[in-house]
Protein backbone atom coordinates (compact mmCIF):
# COMPACT_ATOMS: atom_id res chain seq x y z
CA UNK A 1 0.00 0.00 0.00
CA UNK A 2 2.83 2.42 0.77
CA UNK A 3 4.37 1.95 -2.66
CA UNK A 4 1.03 2.76 -4.31
CA UNK A 5 0.73 5.99 -2.34
CA UNK A 6 4.30 6.93 -3.20
CA UNK A 7 3.55 6.48 -6.90
CA UNK A 8 0.42 8.61 -6.69
CA UNK A 9 2.29 11.29 -4.75
CA UNK A 10 5.01 11.37 -7.41
CA UNK A 11 2.40 11.81 -10.15
CA UNK A 12 0.67 14.62 -8.25
CA UNK A 13 3.92 16.51 -7.66
CA UNK A 14 5.07 16.05 -11.26
CA UNK A 15 1.74 17.23 -12.65
CA UNK A 16 1.42 20.21 -10.35
CA UNK A 17 4.88 21.53 -11.04
CA UNK A 18 7.75 20.93 -8.66
CA UNK A 19 7.58 23.20 -5.63
CA UNK A 20 4.12 24.57 -6.37
CA UNK A 21 1.47 23.99 -3.68
CA UNK A 22 -1.51 25.17 -5.74
CA UNK A 23 -0.40 22.97 -8.61
CA UNK A 24 -0.18 19.95 -6.31
CA UNK A 25 -3.68 20.62 -5.00
CA UNK A 26 -5.10 20.95 -8.52
CA UNK A 27 -3.26 17.84 -9.71
CA UNK A 28 -4.46 15.89 -6.68
CA UNK A 29 -8.05 16.81 -7.45
CA UNK A 30 -7.67 15.88 -11.12
CA UNK A 31 -6.04 12.53 -10.31
CA UNK A 32 -8.55 11.73 -7.56
CA UNK A 33 -11.60 12.48 -9.68
CA UNK A 34 -10.21 10.60 -12.69
CA UNK A 35 -9.38 7.56 -10.57
CA UNK A 36 -12.80 7.55 -8.88
CA UNK A 37 -14.72 7.88 -12.15
CA UNK A 38 -12.75 5.09 -13.83
CA UNK A 39 -13.10 2.86 -10.74
CA UNK A 40 -16.88 3.05 -11.07
CA UNK A 41 -16.82 1.44 -14.49
CA UNK A 42 -13.52 -0.47 -14.71
CA UNK A 43 -11.97 -1.20 -11.33
CA UNK A 44 -8.83 -2.88 -12.66
CA UNK A 45 -7.83 0.19 -14.69
CA UNK A 46 -8.13 2.72 -11.87
CA UNK A 47 -4.38 2.68 -11.19
CA UNK A 48 -3.42 2.73 -14.87
CA UNK A 49 -5.53 5.82 -15.51
CA UNK A 50 -3.33 7.80 -13.11
CA UNK A 51 -0.32 7.32 -15.33
CA UNK A 52 -2.36 7.85 -18.51
CA UNK A 53 -3.56 11.22 -17.20
CA UNK A 54 0.01 12.10 -16.22
CA UNK A 55 1.31 11.24 -19.68
CA UNK A 56 -1.43 13.23 -21.41
CA UNK A 57 -0.92 16.35 -19.31
CA UNK A 58 2.87 16.24 -19.47
CA UNK A 59 2.73 15.90 -23.26
CA UNK A 60 0.81 19.18 -23.42
CA UNK A 61 2.58 21.01 -20.56
CA UNK A 62 6.01 19.48 -19.82
CA UNK A 63 6.60 21.88 -16.90
CA UNK A 64 3.41 20.74 -15.12
CA UNK A 65 0.06 22.44 -14.66
CA UNK A 66 1.37 25.45 -12.75
CA UNK A 67 5.08 25.11 -13.44
CA UNK A 68 7.22 28.06 -14.50
CA UNK A 69 8.93 27.94 -17.87
PDB file of N, CA and C in Angstrom:
ATOM      1  N   UNK A   1       0.821  -1.193   0.000  1.00  0.00           N
ATOM      2  CA  UNK A   1       0.000   0.000   0.000  1.00  0.00           C
ATOM      3  C   UNK A   1       0.865   1.257   0.000  1.00  0.00           C
ATOM      4  N   UNK A   2       1.974   1.252   0.706  1.00  0.00           N
ATOM      5  CA  UNK A   2       2.826   2.425   0.766  1.00  0.00           C
ATOM      6  C   UNK A   2       3.441   2.760  -0.571  1.00  0.00           C
ATOM      7  N   UNK A   3       3.777   1.720  -1.345  1.00  0.00           N
ATOM      8  CA  UNK A   3       4.367   1.952  -2.661  1.00  0.00           C
ATOM      9  C   UNK A   3       3.337   2.578  -3.594  1.00  0.00           C
ATOM     10  N   UNK A   4       2.086   2.169  -3.487  1.00  0.00           N
ATOM     11  CA  UNK A   4       1.029   2.760  -4.307  1.00  0.00           C
ATOM     12  C   UNK A   4       0.866   4.245  -4.002  1.00  0.00           C
ATOM     13  N   UNK A   5       0.867   4.587  -2.733  1.00  0.00           N
ATOM     14  CA  UNK A   5       0.731   5.991  -2.344  1.00  0.00           C
ATOM     15  C   UNK A   5       1.927   6.814  -2.797  1.00  0.00           C
ATOM     16  N   UNK A   6       3.101   6.226  -2.758  1.00  0.00           N
ATOM     17  CA  UNK A   6       4.299   6.927  -3.204  1.00  0.00           C
ATOM     18  C   UNK A   6       4.226   7.218  -4.699  1.00  0.00           C
ATOM     19  N   UNK A   7       3.715   6.267  -5.467  1.00  0.00           N
ATOM     20  CA  UNK A   7       3.551   6.478  -6.904  1.00  0.00           C
ATOM     21  C   UNK A   7       2.548   7.573  -7.209  1.00  0.00           C
ATOM     22  N   UNK A   8       1.443   7.575  -6.496  1.00  0.00           N
ATOM     23  CA  UNK A   8       0.425   8.605  -6.694  1.00  0.00           C
ATOM     24  C   UNK A   8       0.968   9.971  -6.283  1.00  0.00           C
ATOM     25  N   UNK A   9       1.710  10.022  -5.188  1.00  0.00           N
ATOM     26  CA  UNK A   9       2.294  11.294  -4.748  1.00  0.00           C
ATOM     27  C   UNK A   9       3.283  11.827  -5.776  1.00  0.00           C
ATOM     28  N   UNK A  10       4.075  10.947  -6.373  1.00  0.00           N
ATOM     29  CA  UNK A  10       5.009  11.372  -7.415  1.00  0.00           C
ATOM     30  C   UNK A  10       4.260  11.959  -8.601  1.00  0.00           C
ATOM     31  N   UNK A  11       3.183  11.314  -9.019  1.00  0.00           N
ATOM     32  CA  UNK A  11       2.401  11.808 -10.152  1.00  0.00           C
ATOM     33  C   UNK A  11       1.809  13.172  -9.835  1.00  0.00           C
ATOM     34  N   UNK A  12       1.279  13.352  -8.641  1.00  0.00           N
ATOM     35  CA  UNK A  12       0.671  14.624  -8.254  1.00  0.00           C
ATOM     36  C   UNK A  12       1.708  15.740  -8.253  1.00  0.00           C
ATOM     37  N   UNK A  13       2.880  15.476  -7.704  1.00  0.00           N
ATOM     38  CA  UNK A  13       3.925  16.507  -7.659  1.00  0.00           C
ATOM     39  C   UNK A  13       4.420  16.828  -9.065  1.00  0.00           C
ATOM     40  N   UNK A  14       4.593  15.814  -9.892  1.00  0.00           N
ATOM     41  CA  UNK A  14       5.069  16.049 -11.258  1.00  0.00           C
ATOM     42  C   UNK A  14       4.044  16.828 -12.073  1.00  0.00           C
ATOM     43  N   UNK A  15       2.777  16.520 -11.902  1.00  0.00           N
ATOM     44  CA  UNK A  15       1.740  17.229 -12.652  1.00  0.00           C
ATOM     45  C   UNK A  15       1.556  18.655 -12.175  1.00  0.00           C
ATOM     46  N   UNK A  16       1.649  18.872 -10.895  1.00  0.00           N
ATOM     47  CA  UNK A  16       1.421  20.207 -10.351  1.00  0.00           C
ATOM     48  C   UNK A  16       2.554  21.172 -10.607  1.00  0.00           C
ATOM     49  N   UNK A  17       3.705  20.668 -10.902  1.00  0.00           N
ATOM     50  CA  UNK A  17       4.879  21.526 -11.041  1.00  0.00           C
ATOM     51  C   UNK A  17       5.671  21.453  -9.754  1.00  0.00           C
ATOM     52  N   UNK A  18       6.931  21.135  -9.855  1.00  0.00           N
ATOM     53  CA  UNK A  18       7.749  20.930  -8.659  1.00  0.00           C
ATOM     54  C   UNK A  18       7.814  22.203  -7.821  1.00  0.00           C
ATOM     55  N   UNK A  19       7.505  22.072  -6.540  1.00  0.00           N
ATOM     56  CA  UNK A  19       7.580  23.200  -5.628  1.00  0.00           C
ATOM     57  C   UNK A  19       6.382  24.123  -5.652  1.00  0.00           C
ATOM     58  N   UNK A  20       5.292  23.716  -6.252  1.00  0.00           N
ATOM     59  CA  UNK A  20       4.119  24.572  -6.369  1.00  0.00           C
ATOM     60  C   UNK A  20       2.954  23.937  -5.610  1.00  0.00           C
ATOM     61  N   UNK A  21       2.533  24.549  -4.509  1.00  0.00           N
ATOM     62  CA  UNK A  21       1.474  23.985  -3.677  1.00  0.00           C
ATOM     63  C   UNK A  21       0.127  24.003  -4.387  1.00  0.00           C
ATOM     64  N   UNK A  22      -0.225  25.103  -5.029  1.00  0.00           N
ATOM     65  CA  UNK A  22      -1.510  25.168  -5.736  1.00  0.00           C
ATOM     66  C   UNK A  22      -1.567  24.160  -6.876  1.00  0.00           C
ATOM     67  N   UNK A  23      -0.456  23.966  -7.547  1.00  0.00           N
ATOM     68  CA  UNK A  23      -0.400  22.970  -8.609  1.00  0.00           C
ATOM     69  C   UNK A  23      -0.595  21.567  -8.074  1.00  0.00           C
ATOM     70  N   UNK A  24      -0.013  21.274  -6.914  1.00  0.00           N
ATOM     71  CA  UNK A  24      -0.176  19.953  -6.308  1.00  0.00           C
ATOM     72  C   UNK A  24      -1.624  19.719  -5.883  1.00  0.00           C
ATOM     73  N   UNK A  25      -2.277  20.754  -5.386  1.00  0.00           N
ATOM     74  CA  UNK A  25      -3.684  20.624  -4.998  1.00  0.00           C
ATOM     75  C   UNK A  25      -4.548  20.368  -6.226  1.00  0.00           C
ATOM     76  N   UNK A  26      -4.328  21.132  -7.290  1.00  0.00           N
ATOM     77  CA  UNK A  26      -5.101  20.948  -8.522  1.00  0.00           C
ATOM     78  C   UNK A  26      -4.844  19.572  -9.129  1.00  0.00           C
ATOM     79  N   UNK A  27      -3.590  19.153  -9.154  1.00  0.00           N
ATOM     80  CA  UNK A  27      -3.257  17.843  -9.711  1.00  0.00           C
ATOM     81  C   UNK A  27      -3.859  16.725  -8.867  1.00  0.00           C
ATOM     82  N   UNK A  28      -3.855  16.883  -7.555  1.00  0.00           N
ATOM     83  CA  UNK A  28      -4.464  15.889  -6.683  1.00  0.00           C
ATOM     84  C   UNK A  28      -5.952  15.743  -6.929  1.00  0.00           C
ATOM     85  N   UNK A  29      -6.619  16.865  -7.138  1.00  0.00           N
ATOM     86  CA  UNK A  29      -8.051  16.807  -7.446  1.00  0.00           C
ATOM     87  C   UNK A  29      -8.303  16.137  -8.795  1.00  0.00           C
ATOM     88  N   UNK A  30      -7.507  16.475  -9.794  1.00  0.00           N
ATOM     89  CA  UNK A  30      -7.674  15.878 -11.122  1.00  0.00           C
ATOM     90  C   UNK A  30      -7.442  14.372 -11.060  1.00  0.00           C
ATOM     91  N   UNK A  31      -6.362  13.959 -10.413  1.00  0.00           N
ATOM     92  CA  UNK A  31      -6.041  12.534 -10.311  1.00  0.00           C
ATOM     93  C   UNK A  31      -7.105  11.798  -9.498  1.00  0.00           C
ATOM     94  N   UNK A  32      -7.541  12.375  -8.397  1.00  0.00           N
ATOM     95  CA  UNK A  32      -8.552  11.733  -7.559  1.00  0.00           C
ATOM     96  C   UNK A  32      -9.878  11.548  -8.261  1.00  0.00           C
ATOM     97  N   UNK A  33     -10.331  12.575  -8.955  1.00  0.00           N
ATOM     98  CA  UNK A  33     -11.601  12.480  -9.679  1.00  0.00           C
ATOM     99  C   UNK A  33     -11.491  11.481 -10.824  1.00  0.00           C
ATOM    100  N   UNK A  34     -10.385  11.532 -11.570  1.00  0.00           N
ATOM    101  CA  UNK A  34     -10.209  10.601 -12.688  1.00  0.00           C
ATOM    102  C   UNK A  34     -10.173   9.159 -12.193  1.00  0.00           C
ATOM    103  N   UNK A  35      -9.471   8.916 -11.104  1.00  0.00           N
ATOM    104  CA  UNK A  35      -9.383   7.562 -10.573  1.00  0.00           C
ATOM    105  C   UNK A  35     -10.741   7.080 -10.055  1.00  0.00           C
ATOM    106  N   UNK A  36     -11.493   7.940  -9.408  1.00  0.00           N
ATOM    107  CA  UNK A  36     -12.801   7.552  -8.882  1.00  0.00           C
ATOM    108  C   UNK A  36     -13.797   7.266  -9.995  1.00  0.00           C
ATOM    109  N   UNK A  37     -13.783   8.086 -11.038  1.00  0.00           N
ATOM    110  CA  UNK A  37     -14.718   7.879 -12.151  1.00  0.00           C
ATOM    111  C   UNK A  37     -14.398   6.580 -12.879  1.00  0.00           C
ATOM    112  N   UNK A  38     -13.132   6.327 -13.135  1.00  0.00           N
ATOM    113  CA  UNK A  38     -12.753   5.091 -13.825  1.00  0.00           C
ATOM    114  C   UNK A  38     -13.035   3.875 -12.950  1.00  0.00           C
ATOM    115  N   UNK A  39     -12.849   3.985 -11.643  1.00  0.00           N
ATOM    116  CA  UNK A  39     -13.097   2.860 -10.739  1.00  0.00           C
ATOM    117  C   UNK A  39     -14.568   2.462 -10.717  1.00  0.00           C
ATOM    118  N   UNK A  40     -15.457   3.392 -11.010  1.00  0.00           N
ATOM    119  CA  UNK A  40     -16.882   3.054 -11.066  1.00  0.00           C
ATOM    120  C   UNK A  40     -17.194   2.080 -12.196  1.00  0.00           C
ATOM    121  N   UNK A  41     -16.505   2.230 -13.313  1.00  0.00           N
ATOM    122  CA  UNK A  41     -16.816   1.441 -14.495  1.00  0.00           C
ATOM    123  C   UNK A  41     -15.828   0.309 -14.749  1.00  0.00           C
ATOM    124  N   UNK A  42     -14.553   0.511 -14.393  1.00  0.00           N
ATOM    125  CA  UNK A  42     -13.524  -0.469 -14.707  1.00  0.00           C
ATOM    126  C   UNK A  42     -12.501  -0.460 -13.580  1.00  0.00           C
ATOM    127  N   UNK A  43     -12.754  -1.230 -12.560  1.00  0.00           N
ATOM    128  CA  UNK A  43     -11.968  -1.201 -11.333  1.00  0.00           C
ATOM    129  C   UNK A  43     -10.490  -1.514 -11.563  1.00  0.00           C
ATOM    130  N   UNK A  44     -10.218  -2.464 -12.443  1.00  0.00           N
ATOM    131  CA  UNK A  44      -8.833  -2.883 -12.659  1.00  0.00           C
ATOM    132  C   UNK A  44      -7.978  -1.783 -13.274  1.00  0.00           C
ATOM    133  N   UNK A  45      -8.587  -0.859 -13.985  1.00  0.00           N
ATOM    134  CA  UNK A  45      -7.833   0.185 -14.685  1.00  0.00           C
ATOM    135  C   UNK A  45      -7.691   1.466 -13.872  1.00  0.00           C
ATOM    136  N   UNK A  46      -8.155   1.471 -12.639  1.00  0.00           N
ATOM    137  CA  UNK A  46      -8.129   2.721 -11.875  1.00  0.00           C
ATOM    138  C   UNK A  46      -6.708   3.190 -11.574  1.00  0.00           C
ATOM    139  N   UNK A  47      -5.770   2.276 -11.431  1.00  0.00           N
ATOM    140  CA  UNK A  47      -4.382   2.676 -11.191  1.00  0.00           C
ATOM    141  C   UNK A  47      -3.718   3.098 -12.498  1.00  0.00           C
ATOM    142  N   UNK A  48      -4.026   2.409 -13.571  1.00  0.00           N
ATOM    143  CA  UNK A  48      -3.419   2.728 -14.869  1.00  0.00           C
ATOM    144  C   UNK A  48      -3.854   4.097 -15.373  1.00  0.00           C
ATOM    145  N   UNK A  49      -5.047   4.523 -15.023  1.00  0.00           N
ATOM    146  CA  UNK A  49      -5.531   5.817 -15.509  1.00  0.00           C
ATOM    147  C   UNK A  49      -4.728   6.961 -14.904  1.00  0.00           C
ATOM    148  N   UNK A  50      -4.164   6.766 -13.725  1.00  0.00           N
ATOM    149  CA  UNK A  50      -3.332   7.804 -13.111  1.00  0.00           C
ATOM    150  C   UNK A  50      -2.154   8.137 -14.016  1.00  0.00           C
ATOM    151  N   UNK A  51      -1.502   7.102 -14.496  1.00  0.00           N
ATOM    152  CA  UNK A  51      -0.324   7.321 -15.333  1.00  0.00           C
ATOM    153  C   UNK A  51      -0.709   7.768 -16.737  1.00  0.00           C
ATOM    154  N   UNK A  52      -1.885   7.370 -17.215  1.00  0.00           N
ATOM    155  CA  UNK A  52      -2.357   7.852 -18.513  1.00  0.00           C
ATOM    156  C   UNK A  52      -2.664   9.346 -18.457  1.00  0.00           C
ATOM    157  N   UNK A  53      -3.280   9.796 -17.369  1.00  0.00           N
ATOM    158  CA  UNK A  53      -3.559  11.223 -17.198  1.00  0.00           C
ATOM    159  C   UNK A  53      -2.250  11.995 -17.080  1.00  0.00           C
ATOM    160  N   UNK A  54      -1.283  11.440 -16.347  1.00  0.00           N
ATOM    161  CA  UNK A  54       0.011  12.104 -16.218  1.00  0.00           C
ATOM    162  C   UNK A  54       0.681  12.241 -17.578  1.00  0.00           C
ATOM    163  N   UNK A  55       0.679  11.185 -18.363  1.00  0.00           N
ATOM    164  CA  UNK A  55       1.315  11.237 -19.681  1.00  0.00           C
ATOM    165  C   UNK A  55       0.632  12.253 -20.580  1.00  0.00           C
ATOM    166  N   UNK A  56      -0.700  12.287 -20.557  1.00  0.00           N
ATOM    167  CA  UNK A  56      -1.431  13.225 -21.413  1.00  0.00           C
ATOM    168  C   UNK A  56      -1.146  14.676 -21.028  1.00  0.00           C
ATOM    169  N   UNK A  57      -1.152  14.973 -19.742  1.00  0.00           N
ATOM    170  CA  UNK A  57      -0.921  16.350 -19.307  1.00  0.00           C
ATOM    171  C   UNK A  57       0.526  16.767 -19.550  1.00  0.00           C
ATOM    172  N   UNK A  58       1.473  15.877 -19.280  1.00  0.00           N
ATOM    173  CA  UNK A  58       2.874  16.240 -19.469  1.00  0.00           C
ATOM    174  C   UNK A  58       3.260  16.336 -20.942  1.00  0.00           C
ATOM    175  N   UNK A  59       2.498  15.704 -21.826  1.00  0.00           N
ATOM    176  CA  UNK A  59       2.734  15.902 -23.257  1.00  0.00           C
ATOM    177  C   UNK A  59       2.350  17.317 -23.678  1.00  0.00           C
ATOM    178  N   UNK A  60       1.285  17.839 -23.078  1.00  0.00           N
ATOM    179  CA  UNK A  60       0.812  19.180 -23.421  1.00  0.00           C
ATOM    180  C   UNK A  60       1.605  20.247 -22.676  1.00  0.00           C
ATOM    181  N   UNK A  61       1.844  20.034 -21.382  1.00  0.00           N
ATOM    182  CA  UNK A  61       2.578  21.009 -20.557  1.00  0.00           C
ATOM    183  C   UNK A  61       3.708  20.293 -19.824  1.00  0.00           C
ATOM    184  N   UNK A  62       4.888  20.215 -20.435  1.00  0.00           N
ATOM    185  CA  UNK A  62       6.006  19.481 -19.818  1.00  0.00           C
ATOM    186  C   UNK A  62       6.453  20.038 -18.468  1.00  0.00           C
ATOM    187  N   UNK A  63       6.195  21.303 -18.178  1.00  0.00           N
ATOM    188  CA  UNK A  63       6.603  21.881 -16.896  1.00  0.00           C
ATOM    189  C   UNK A  63       5.572  21.631 -15.801  1.00  0.00           C
ATOM    190  N   UNK A  64       4.470  20.991 -16.095  1.00  0.00           N
ATOM    191  CA  UNK A  64       3.412  20.738 -15.121  1.00  0.00           C
ATOM    192  C   UNK A  64       2.285  21.739 -15.289  1.00  0.00           C
ATOM    193  N   UNK A  65       1.225  21.564 -14.521  1.00  0.00           N
ATOM    194  CA  UNK A  65       0.057  22.436 -14.656  1.00  0.00           C
ATOM    195  C   UNK A  65       0.371  23.887 -14.313  1.00  0.00           C
ATOM    196  N   UNK A  66       1.070  24.102 -13.204  1.00  0.00           N
ATOM    197  CA  UNK A  66       1.369  25.455 -12.753  1.00  0.00           C
ATOM    198  C   UNK A  66       2.867  25.715 -12.699  1.00  0.00           C
ATOM    199  N   UNK A  67       3.634  24.939 -13.441  1.00  0.00           N
ATOM    200  CA  UNK A  67       5.083  25.106 -13.445  1.00  0.00           C
ATOM    201  C   UNK A  67       5.507  26.357 -14.204  1.00  0.00           C
ATOM    202  N   UNK A  68       6.673  26.861 -13.857  1.00  0.00           N
ATOM    203  CA  UNK A  68       7.216  28.061 -14.499  1.00  0.00           C
ATOM    204  C   UNK A  68       8.154  27.623 -15.608  1.00  0.00           C
ATOM    205  N   UNK A  69       8.074  28.279 -16.732  1.00  0.00           N
ATOM    206  CA  UNK A  69       8.934  27.941 -17.871  1.00  0.00           C
ATOM    207  C   UNK A  69      10.339  28.277 -17.634  1.00  0.00           C
TER     208      UNK A  69
END
